[in-house]
CSV table of C-alpha atoms in Angstrom, one decimal:
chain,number,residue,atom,x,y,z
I,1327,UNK,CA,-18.7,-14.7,3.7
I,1328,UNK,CA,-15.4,-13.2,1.9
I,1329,UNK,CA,-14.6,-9.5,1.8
I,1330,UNK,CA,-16.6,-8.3,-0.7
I,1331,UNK,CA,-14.2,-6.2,-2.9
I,1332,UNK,CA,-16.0,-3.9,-5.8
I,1333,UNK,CA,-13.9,-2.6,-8.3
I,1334,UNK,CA,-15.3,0.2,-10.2
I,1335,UNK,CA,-14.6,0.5,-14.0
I,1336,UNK,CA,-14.5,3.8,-16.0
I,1337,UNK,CA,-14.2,4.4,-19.0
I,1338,UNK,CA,-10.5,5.3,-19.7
I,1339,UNK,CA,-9.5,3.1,-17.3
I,1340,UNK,CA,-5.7,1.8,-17.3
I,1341,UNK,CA,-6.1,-2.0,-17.9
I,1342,UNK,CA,-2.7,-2.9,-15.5
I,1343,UNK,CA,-4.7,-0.9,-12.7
I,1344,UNK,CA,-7.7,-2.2,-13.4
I,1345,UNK,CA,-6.7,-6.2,-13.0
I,1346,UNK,CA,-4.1,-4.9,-9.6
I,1347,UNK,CA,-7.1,-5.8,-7.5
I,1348,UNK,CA,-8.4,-8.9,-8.9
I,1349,UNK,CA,-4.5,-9.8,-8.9
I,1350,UNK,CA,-3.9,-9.1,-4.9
I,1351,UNK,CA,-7.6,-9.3,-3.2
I,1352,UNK,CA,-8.1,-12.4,-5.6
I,1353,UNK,CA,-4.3,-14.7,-4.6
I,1354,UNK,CA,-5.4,-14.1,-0.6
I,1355,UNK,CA,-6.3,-17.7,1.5
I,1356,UNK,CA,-7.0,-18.5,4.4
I,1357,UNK,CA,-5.6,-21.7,5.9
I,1358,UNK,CA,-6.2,-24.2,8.9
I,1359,UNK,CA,-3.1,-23.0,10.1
I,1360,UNK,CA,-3.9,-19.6,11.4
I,1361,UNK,CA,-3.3,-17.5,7.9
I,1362,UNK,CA,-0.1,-18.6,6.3
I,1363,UNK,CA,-1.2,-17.7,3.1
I,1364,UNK,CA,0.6,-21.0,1.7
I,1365,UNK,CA,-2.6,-21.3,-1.3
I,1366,UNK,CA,-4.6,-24.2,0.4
I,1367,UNK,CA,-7.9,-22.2,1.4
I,1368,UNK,CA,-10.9,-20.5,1.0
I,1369,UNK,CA,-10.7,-17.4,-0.6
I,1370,UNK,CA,-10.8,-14.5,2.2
I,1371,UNK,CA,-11.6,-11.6,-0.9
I,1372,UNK,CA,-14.6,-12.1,-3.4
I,1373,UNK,CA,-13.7,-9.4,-6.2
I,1374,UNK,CA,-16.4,-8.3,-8.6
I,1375,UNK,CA,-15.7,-5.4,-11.0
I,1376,UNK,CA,-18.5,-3.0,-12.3
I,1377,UNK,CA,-19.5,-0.2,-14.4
I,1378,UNK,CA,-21.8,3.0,-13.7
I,1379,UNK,CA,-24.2,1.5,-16.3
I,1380,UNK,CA,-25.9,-1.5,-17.0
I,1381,UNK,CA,-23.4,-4.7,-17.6
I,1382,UNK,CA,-21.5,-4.1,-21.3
I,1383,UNK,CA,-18.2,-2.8,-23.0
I,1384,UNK,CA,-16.2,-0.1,-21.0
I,1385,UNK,CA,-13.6,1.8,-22.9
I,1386,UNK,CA,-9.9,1.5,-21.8
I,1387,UNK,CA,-6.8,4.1,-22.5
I,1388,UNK,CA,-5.6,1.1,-24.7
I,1389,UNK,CA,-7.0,-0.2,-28.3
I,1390,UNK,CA,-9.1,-2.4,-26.4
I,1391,UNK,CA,-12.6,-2.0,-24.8
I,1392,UNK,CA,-13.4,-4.7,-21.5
I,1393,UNK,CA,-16.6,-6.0,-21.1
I,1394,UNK,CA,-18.0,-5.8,-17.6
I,1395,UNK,CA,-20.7,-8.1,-16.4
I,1396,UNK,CA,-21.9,-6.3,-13.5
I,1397,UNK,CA,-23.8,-2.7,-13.2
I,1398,UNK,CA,-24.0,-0.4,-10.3
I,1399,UNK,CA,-26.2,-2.1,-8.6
I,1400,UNK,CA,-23.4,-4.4,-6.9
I,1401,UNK,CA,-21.8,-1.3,-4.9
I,1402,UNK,CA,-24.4,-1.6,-2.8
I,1403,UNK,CA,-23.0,-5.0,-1.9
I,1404,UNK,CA,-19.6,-4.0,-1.5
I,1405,UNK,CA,-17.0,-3.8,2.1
I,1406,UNK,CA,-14.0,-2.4,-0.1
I,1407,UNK,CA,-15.0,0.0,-3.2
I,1408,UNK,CA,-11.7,0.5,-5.6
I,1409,UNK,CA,-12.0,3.1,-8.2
I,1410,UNK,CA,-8.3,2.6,-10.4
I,1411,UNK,CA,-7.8,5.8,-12.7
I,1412,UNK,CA,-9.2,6.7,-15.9
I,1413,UNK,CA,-8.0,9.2,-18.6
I,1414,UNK,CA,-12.0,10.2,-19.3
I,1415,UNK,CA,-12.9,11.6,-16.0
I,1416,UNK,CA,-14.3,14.6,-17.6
I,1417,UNK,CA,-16.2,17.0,-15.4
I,1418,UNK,CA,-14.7,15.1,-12.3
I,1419,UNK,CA,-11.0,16.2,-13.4
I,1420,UNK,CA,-11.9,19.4,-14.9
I,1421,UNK,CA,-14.7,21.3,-12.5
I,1422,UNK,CA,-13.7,18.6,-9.2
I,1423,UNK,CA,-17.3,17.4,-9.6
I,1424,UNK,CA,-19.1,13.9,-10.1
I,1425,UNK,CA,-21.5,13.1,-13.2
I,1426,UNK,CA,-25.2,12.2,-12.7
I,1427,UNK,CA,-24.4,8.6,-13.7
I,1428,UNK,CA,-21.3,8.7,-11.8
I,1429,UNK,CA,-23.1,10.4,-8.7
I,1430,UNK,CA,-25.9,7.7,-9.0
I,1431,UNK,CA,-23.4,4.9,-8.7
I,1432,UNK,CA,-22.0,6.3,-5.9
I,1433,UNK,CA,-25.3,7.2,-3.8
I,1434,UNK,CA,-25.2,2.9,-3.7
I,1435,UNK,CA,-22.4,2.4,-1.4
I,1436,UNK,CA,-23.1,1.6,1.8
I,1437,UNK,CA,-22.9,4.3,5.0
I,1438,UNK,CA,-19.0,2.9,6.4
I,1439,UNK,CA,-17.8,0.9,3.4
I,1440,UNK,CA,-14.0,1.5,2.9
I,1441,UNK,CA,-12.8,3.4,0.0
I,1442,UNK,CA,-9.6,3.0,-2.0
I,1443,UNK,CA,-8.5,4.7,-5.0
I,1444,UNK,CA,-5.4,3.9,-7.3
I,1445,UNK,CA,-3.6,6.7,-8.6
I,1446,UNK,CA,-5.8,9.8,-10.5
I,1447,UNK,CA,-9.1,7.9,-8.7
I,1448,UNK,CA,-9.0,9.9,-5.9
I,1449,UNK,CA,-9.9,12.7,-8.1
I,1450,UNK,CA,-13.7,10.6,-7.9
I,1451,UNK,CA,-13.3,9.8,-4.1
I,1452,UNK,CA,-12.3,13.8,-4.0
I,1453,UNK,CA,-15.7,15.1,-5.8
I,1454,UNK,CA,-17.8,12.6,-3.8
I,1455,UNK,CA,-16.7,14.3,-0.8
I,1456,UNK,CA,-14.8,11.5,1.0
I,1457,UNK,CA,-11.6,13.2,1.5
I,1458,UNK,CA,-13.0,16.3,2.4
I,1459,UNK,CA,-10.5,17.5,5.6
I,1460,UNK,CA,-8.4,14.4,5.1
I,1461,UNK,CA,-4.8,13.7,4.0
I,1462,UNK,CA,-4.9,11.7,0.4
I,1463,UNK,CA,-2.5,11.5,-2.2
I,1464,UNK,CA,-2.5,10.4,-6.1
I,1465,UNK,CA,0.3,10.7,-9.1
I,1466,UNK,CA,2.9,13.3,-8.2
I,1467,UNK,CA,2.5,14.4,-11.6
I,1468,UNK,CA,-1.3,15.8,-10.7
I,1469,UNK,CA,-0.8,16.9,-7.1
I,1470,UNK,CA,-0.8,20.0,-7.8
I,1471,UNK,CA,-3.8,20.3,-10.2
I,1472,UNK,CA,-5.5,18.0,-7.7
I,1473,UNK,CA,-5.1,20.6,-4.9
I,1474,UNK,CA,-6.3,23.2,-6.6
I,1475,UNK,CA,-9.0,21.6,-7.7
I,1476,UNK,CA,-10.1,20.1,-4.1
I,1477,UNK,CA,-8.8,23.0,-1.7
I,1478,UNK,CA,-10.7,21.2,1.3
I,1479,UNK,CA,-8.1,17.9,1.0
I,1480,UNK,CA,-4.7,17.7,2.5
I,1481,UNK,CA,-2.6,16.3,-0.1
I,1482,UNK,CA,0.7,14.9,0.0
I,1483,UNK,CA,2.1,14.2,-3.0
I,1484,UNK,CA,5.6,12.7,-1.9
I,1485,UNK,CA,4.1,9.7,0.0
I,1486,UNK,CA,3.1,5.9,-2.2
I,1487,UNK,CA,-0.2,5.6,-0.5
I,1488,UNK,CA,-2.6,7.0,2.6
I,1489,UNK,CA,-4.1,4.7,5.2
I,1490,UNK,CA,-6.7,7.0,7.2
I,1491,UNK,CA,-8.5,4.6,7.9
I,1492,UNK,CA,-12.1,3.8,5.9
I,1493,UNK,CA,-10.4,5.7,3.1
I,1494,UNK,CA,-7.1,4.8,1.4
I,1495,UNK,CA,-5.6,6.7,-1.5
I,1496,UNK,CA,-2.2,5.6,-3.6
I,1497,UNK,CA,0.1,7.3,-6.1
I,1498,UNK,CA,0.2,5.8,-9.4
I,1499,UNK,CA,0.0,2.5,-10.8
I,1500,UNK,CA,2.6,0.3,-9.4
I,1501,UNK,CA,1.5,2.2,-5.8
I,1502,UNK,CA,-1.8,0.4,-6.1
I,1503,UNK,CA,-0.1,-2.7,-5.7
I,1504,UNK,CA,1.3,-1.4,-2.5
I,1505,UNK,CA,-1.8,0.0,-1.3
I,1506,UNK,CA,-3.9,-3.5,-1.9
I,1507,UNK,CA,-1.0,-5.4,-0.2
I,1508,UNK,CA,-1.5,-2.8,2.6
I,1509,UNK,CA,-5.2,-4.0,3.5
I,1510,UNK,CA,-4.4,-7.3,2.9
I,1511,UNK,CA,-1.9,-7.1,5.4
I,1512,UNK,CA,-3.8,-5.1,7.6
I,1513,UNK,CA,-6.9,-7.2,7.5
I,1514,UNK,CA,-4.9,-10.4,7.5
I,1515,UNK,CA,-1.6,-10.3,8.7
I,1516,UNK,CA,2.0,-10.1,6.9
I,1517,UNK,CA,2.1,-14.1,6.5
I,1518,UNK,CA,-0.8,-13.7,3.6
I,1519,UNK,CA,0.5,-10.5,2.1
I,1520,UNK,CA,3.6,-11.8,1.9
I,1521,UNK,CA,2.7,-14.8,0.1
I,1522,UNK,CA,0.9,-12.9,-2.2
I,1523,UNK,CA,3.8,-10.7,-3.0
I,1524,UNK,CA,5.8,-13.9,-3.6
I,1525,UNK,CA,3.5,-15.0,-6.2
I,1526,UNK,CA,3.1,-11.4,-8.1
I,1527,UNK,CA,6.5,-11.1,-7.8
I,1528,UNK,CA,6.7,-8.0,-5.9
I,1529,UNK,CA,8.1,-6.6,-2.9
I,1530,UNK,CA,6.3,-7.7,-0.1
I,1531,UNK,CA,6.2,-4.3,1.5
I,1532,UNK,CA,7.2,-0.6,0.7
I,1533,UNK,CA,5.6,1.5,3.5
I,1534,UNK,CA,3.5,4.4,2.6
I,1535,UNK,CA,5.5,6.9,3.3
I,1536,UNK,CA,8.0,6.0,0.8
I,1537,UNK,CA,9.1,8.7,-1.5
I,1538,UNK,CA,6.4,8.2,-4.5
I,1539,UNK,CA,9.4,9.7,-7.0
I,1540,UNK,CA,12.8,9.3,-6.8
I,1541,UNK,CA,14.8,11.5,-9.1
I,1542,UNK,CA,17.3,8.6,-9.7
I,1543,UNK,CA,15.4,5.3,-9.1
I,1544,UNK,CA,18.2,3.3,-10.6
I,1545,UNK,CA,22.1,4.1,-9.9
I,1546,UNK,CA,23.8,5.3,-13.2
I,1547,UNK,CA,26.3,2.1,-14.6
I,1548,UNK,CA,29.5,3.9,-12.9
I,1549,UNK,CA,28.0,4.1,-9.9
I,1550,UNK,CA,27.9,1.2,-7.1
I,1551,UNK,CA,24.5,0.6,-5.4
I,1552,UNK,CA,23.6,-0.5,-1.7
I,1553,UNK,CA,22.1,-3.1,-2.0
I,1554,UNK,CA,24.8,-5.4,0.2
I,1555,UNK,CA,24.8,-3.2,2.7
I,1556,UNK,CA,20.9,-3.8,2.4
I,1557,UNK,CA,21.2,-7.3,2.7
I,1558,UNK,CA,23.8,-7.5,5.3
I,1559,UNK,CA,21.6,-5.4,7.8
I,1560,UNK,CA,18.4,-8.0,7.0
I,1561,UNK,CA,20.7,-10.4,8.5
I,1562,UNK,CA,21.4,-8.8,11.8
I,1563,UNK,CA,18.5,-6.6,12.4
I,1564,UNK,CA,18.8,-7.9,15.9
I,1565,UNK,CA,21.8,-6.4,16.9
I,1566,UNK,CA,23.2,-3.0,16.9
I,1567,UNK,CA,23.8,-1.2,13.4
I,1568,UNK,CA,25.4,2.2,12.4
I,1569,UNK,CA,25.8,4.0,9.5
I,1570,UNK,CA,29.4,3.2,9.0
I,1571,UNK,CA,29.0,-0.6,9.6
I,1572,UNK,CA,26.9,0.0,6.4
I,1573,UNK,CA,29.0,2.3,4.6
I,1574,UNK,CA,32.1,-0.2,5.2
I,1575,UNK,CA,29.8,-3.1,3.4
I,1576,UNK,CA,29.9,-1.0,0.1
I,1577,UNK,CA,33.6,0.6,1.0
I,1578,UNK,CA,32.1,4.3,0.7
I,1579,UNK,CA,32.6,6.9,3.2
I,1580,UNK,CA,29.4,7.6,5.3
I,1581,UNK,CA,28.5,11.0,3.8
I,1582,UNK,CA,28.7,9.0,0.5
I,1583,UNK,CA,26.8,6.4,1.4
I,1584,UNK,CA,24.0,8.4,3.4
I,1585,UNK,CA,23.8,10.4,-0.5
I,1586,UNK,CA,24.3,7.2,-2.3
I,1587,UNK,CA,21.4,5.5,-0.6
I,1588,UNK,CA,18.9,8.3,-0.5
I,1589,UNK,CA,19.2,8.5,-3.8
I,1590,UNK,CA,18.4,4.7,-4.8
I,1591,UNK,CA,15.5,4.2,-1.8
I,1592,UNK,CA,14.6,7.6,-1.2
I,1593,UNK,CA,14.8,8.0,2.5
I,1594,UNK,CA,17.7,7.9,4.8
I,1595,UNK,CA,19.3,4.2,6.4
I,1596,UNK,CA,18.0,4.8,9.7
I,1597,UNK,CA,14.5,5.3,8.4
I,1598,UNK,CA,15.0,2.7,6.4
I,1599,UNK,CA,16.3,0.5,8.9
I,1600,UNK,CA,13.3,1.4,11.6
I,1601,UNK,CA,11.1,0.4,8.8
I,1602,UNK,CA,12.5,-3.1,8.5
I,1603,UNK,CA,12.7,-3.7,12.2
I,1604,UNK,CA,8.9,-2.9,12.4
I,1605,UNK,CA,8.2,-5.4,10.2
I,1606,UNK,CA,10.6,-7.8,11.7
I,1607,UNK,CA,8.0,-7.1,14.7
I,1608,UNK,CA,4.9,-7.4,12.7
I,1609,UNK,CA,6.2,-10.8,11.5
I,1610,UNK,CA,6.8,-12.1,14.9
I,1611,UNK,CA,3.8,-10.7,16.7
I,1612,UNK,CA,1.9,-12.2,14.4
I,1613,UNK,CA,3.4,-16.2,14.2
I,1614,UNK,CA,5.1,-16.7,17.7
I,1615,UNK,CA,4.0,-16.4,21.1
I,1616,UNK,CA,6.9,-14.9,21.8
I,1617,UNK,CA,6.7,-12.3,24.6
I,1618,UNK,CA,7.4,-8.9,23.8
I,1619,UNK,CA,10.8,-8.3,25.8
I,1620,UNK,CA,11.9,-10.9,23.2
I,1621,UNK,CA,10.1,-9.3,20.0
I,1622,UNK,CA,11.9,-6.1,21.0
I,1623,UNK,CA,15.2,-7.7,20.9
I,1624,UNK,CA,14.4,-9.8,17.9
I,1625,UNK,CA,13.7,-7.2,15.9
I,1626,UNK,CA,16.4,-4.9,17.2
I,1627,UNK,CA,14.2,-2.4,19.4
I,1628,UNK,CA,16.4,-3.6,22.4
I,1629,UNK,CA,13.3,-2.7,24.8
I,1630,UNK,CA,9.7,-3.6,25.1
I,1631,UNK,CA,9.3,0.0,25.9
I,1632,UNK,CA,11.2,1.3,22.3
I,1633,UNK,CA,9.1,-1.4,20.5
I,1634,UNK,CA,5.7,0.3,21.8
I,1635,UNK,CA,6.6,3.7,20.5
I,1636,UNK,CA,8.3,2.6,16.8
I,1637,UNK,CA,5.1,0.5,16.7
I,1638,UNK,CA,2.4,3.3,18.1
I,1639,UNK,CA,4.1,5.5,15.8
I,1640,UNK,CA,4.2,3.7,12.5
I,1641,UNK,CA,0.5,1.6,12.9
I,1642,UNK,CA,-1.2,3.6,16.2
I,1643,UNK,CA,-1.5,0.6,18.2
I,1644,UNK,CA,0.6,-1.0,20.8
I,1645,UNK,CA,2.2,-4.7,20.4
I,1646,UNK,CA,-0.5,-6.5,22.8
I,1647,UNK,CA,-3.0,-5.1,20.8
I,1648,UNK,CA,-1.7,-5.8,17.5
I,1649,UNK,CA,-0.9,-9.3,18.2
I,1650,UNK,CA,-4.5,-9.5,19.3
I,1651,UNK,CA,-6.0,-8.7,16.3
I,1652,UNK,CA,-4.3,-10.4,14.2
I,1653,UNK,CA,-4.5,-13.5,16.2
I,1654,UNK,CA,-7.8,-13.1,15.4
I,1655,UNK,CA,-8.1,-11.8,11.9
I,1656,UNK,CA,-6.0,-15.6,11.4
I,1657,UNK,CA,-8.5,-17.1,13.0
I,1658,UNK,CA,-11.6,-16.0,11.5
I,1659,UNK,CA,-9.7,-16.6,8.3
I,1660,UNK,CA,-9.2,-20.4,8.7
């Protein structure tokens, strides 16, 4: 059976963060060919949204109320639970705890069903005790409010979204999108994310440690950008890369460039260039049989032995034991 996905409406819910799951769980196949997400197969995602009450009209942030044909009752059924944000959290956002209804709901899940939240729904995940001891993160612009509300949860408020494991948590709004591509790719592999971002028309991957706000997201007019010295490393990931072969792409001087680029992506090249290169790796663990010597060089770790730490470090597993999984995650899949 598909992944069952329950999305849980409140009322004040944000419509756009409402429909991001439907959107990404709901565009994911599975092929005959091992997961190539190319739109020829069954769905791996069955998304159903519900409400805390029996099925009816939920009240949105917008002049527009949604009518939801599900009650509580389905969270019971649920492998993923998704709570978006809502403006009408009430006692949740104001004292840090749940409402009987609310609490009812919640008393469904299941014992080790995953738990996501898109931007301010953490603050529910928060006063149901999930994050209790845990890293999370939600809107920069509540981080504060939310820590003071729930001292017990590590928050980071600079980060797009948290992966710790059975329970996910993402900044606001367009974050969501990041966060559902995220277990897409990690329960199916990059090839069906990245189809899925082709067809939202999205980035296929920000990594969660991105900077959730960037003071200058778009370079003023007089101001030139880096995105060809972007492009030109994509190109030659496999080979050897410094900062002033990128600088000399955009004819800056390196200190300018290093400023230039920080401000427009929000970490530093070589971050941003590690980044790529494990996703370069992902990519080829995951639809070749190359050996990993030749990943490693691929992808412009140089060494098996540099691949297995850049990948321990930025997904905890090594590169046998990712390409295992996701071997067969395709598999199952198709």
């Amino acid at each position: 059976m598909p992944h069952r996905v329950v999305v849980l409406a409140l009322d004040g819910l944000l419509p756009f963060e409402l429909g991001i799951p439907q959107r990404i769980f709901g565009r994911a196949l599975g092929t005959d060919t091992g997961g190539s997400g190319s739109g020829s197969g069954r769905k791996l995602y069955d998304v159903v949204t519900c409400s805390v009450r029996p099925p009816g009209p939920v009240r949105t942030d917008a002049d527009f109320s949604v009518l939801v044909e599900h009650g509580p009752e389905v969270l019971a059924t649920a492998d993923t639970v998704v709570v978006p944000a809502s403006y009408e959290l009430g006692p949740v956002f104001e004292e840090g705890r749940l409402t009987e209804e609310l609490a009812a709901a919640l008393a469904l899940v299941r014992p080790g069903t995953r738990m996501a939240s898109i931007c301010t729904g953490s603050y529910v995940l928060a006063a149901a005790g999930y994050l209790d001891g845990r890293p999370a993160t939600t809107h920069w612009s509540s981080a504060d409010h939310f820590q003071r509300t729930f001292p017990r949860v590590r928050v980071d408020p600079d980060v797009l979204f948290i992966d710790d494991g059975d329970v996910l948590t993402s900044a606001g709004v367009a974050a969501g999108i990041d966060l559902c591509l995220h277990l897409v790719r990690r329960d199916h592999g990059t090839a069906v994310a990245n189809e899925i971002a082709r067809r939202t028309v999205v980035p296929p991957y920000r990594d969660g440690g991105q900077a959730q706000y960037i003071h200058r997201p778009v370079p003023e007019p007089q101001f030139a950008s880096t995105t060809a010295a972007r492009a030109w490393a994509l190109t030659r990931l496999e080979r050897p890369i410094l900062l002033r072969d990128m600088a000399e792409q955009e004819a800056m001087s390196v200190r300018t460039f290093t400023r230039r680029f920080r401000e427009e992506v929000g970490i530093s090249p070589g971050q941003w260039l590690t980044q790529q290169r494990v996703e370069r790796a992902r990519q080829l663990l995951e639809s070749t049989d190359l050996s990993i010597d030749r990943v490693a060089r691929d992808a412009g770790f140089g060494t098996a032995t540099s691949l297995r730490q850049h990948l321990q470090a930025a997904l905890g597993v090594p590169p046998t034991a990712y390409r295992r999984t996701f071997r067969s995650s395709a598999n199952t899949a198709s």
